[in-house]
Short mmCIF file of C-alpha atoms in Angstrom, two decimals:
data_model
loop_
_atom_site.label_atom_id
_atom_site.label_comp_id
_atom_site.label_asym_id
_atom_site.label_seq_id
_atom_site.Cartn_x
_atom_site.Cartn_y
_atom_site.Cartn_z
CA MET A 1 228.91 144.49 22.02
CA GLU A 2 230.41 148.66 21.12
CA ASP A 3 230.14 150.24 17.69
CA LYS A 4 233.09 151.32 15.49
CA THR A 5 232.70 154.78 14.98
CA THR A 6 234.74 155.78 11.22
CA TYR A 7 235.58 159.32 10.71
CA THR A 8 235.84 161.41 7.07
CA ILE A 9 238.26 164.21 6.97
CA ASP A 10 237.94 167.26 4.74
CA LYS A 11 240.51 169.46 4.56
CA SER A 12 240.61 172.84 3.37
CA GLU A 13 242.46 176.61 2.88
CA ILE A 14 242.31 179.71 3.26
CA ASN A 15 244.50 182.21 2.39
CA GLN A 16 244.11 185.91 3.18
CA GLN A 17 246.55 188.31 2.45
CA LYS A 18 249.49 187.13 5.26
CA MET A 19 247.31 184.40 6.99
CA HIS A 20 247.56 180.99 5.86
CA LEU A 21 244.84 178.17 7.36
CA ILE A 22 244.11 174.93 6.95
CA VAL A 23 240.62 173.18 8.45
CA ILE A 24 240.24 170.27 8.85
CA ASN A 25 236.82 169.02 9.94
CA ARG A 26 236.05 165.74 11.60
CA ARG A 27 232.81 163.98 10.49
CA PRO A 28 231.41 160.35 12.76
CA GLN A 29 230.53 157.76 9.85
CA TYR A 30 228.47 155.22 11.89
CA LEU A 31 228.55 151.83 10.13
CA HIS A 32 226.11 149.79 12.25
CA ARG A 33 223.28 151.56 13.60
CA PRO A 34 221.34 154.08 11.94
CA GLN A 35 221.79 157.85 11.49
CA ASP A 36 218.71 158.48 12.99
CA THR A 37 218.97 156.41 15.44
CA VAL A 38 222.33 158.24 17.07
CA LYS A 39 220.82 161.85 15.91
CA ARG A 40 218.21 160.70 18.37
CA GLY A 41 220.74 160.06 21.22
CA ILE A 42 222.25 163.30 20.88
CA GLU A 43 219.79 165.38 20.93
CA ARG A 44 218.68 163.54 24.62
CA GLN A 45 221.53 163.99 25.40
CA LEU A 46 222.10 167.73 24.75
CA PHE A 47 218.81 168.47 25.47
CA GLN A 48 219.53 167.08 29.36
CA ILE A 49 222.71 169.91 29.48
CA PHE A 50 220.19 172.56 27.73
CA ARG A 51 217.39 171.61 30.74
CA LYS A 52 220.44 171.63 33.60
CA TYR A 53 222.67 174.54 32.68
CA GLY A 54 219.20 177.00 31.48
CA GLN A 55 217.68 176.97 34.51
CA VAL A 56 217.91 180.59 36.07
CA HIS A 57 218.81 180.61 39.41
#
């Protein structure tokens, strides 16, 4: 069974002289799995990536 992930969306506006920016942040809200479990999975994936590309050739 696959977990459905919803997102919290935050919008901010930055006005600096003639520049007008809208910043949109999407943050996942995990419904069925504890956040610590998700965090550990992401840490493992990042470790594998850094281990793969961090080696000096």
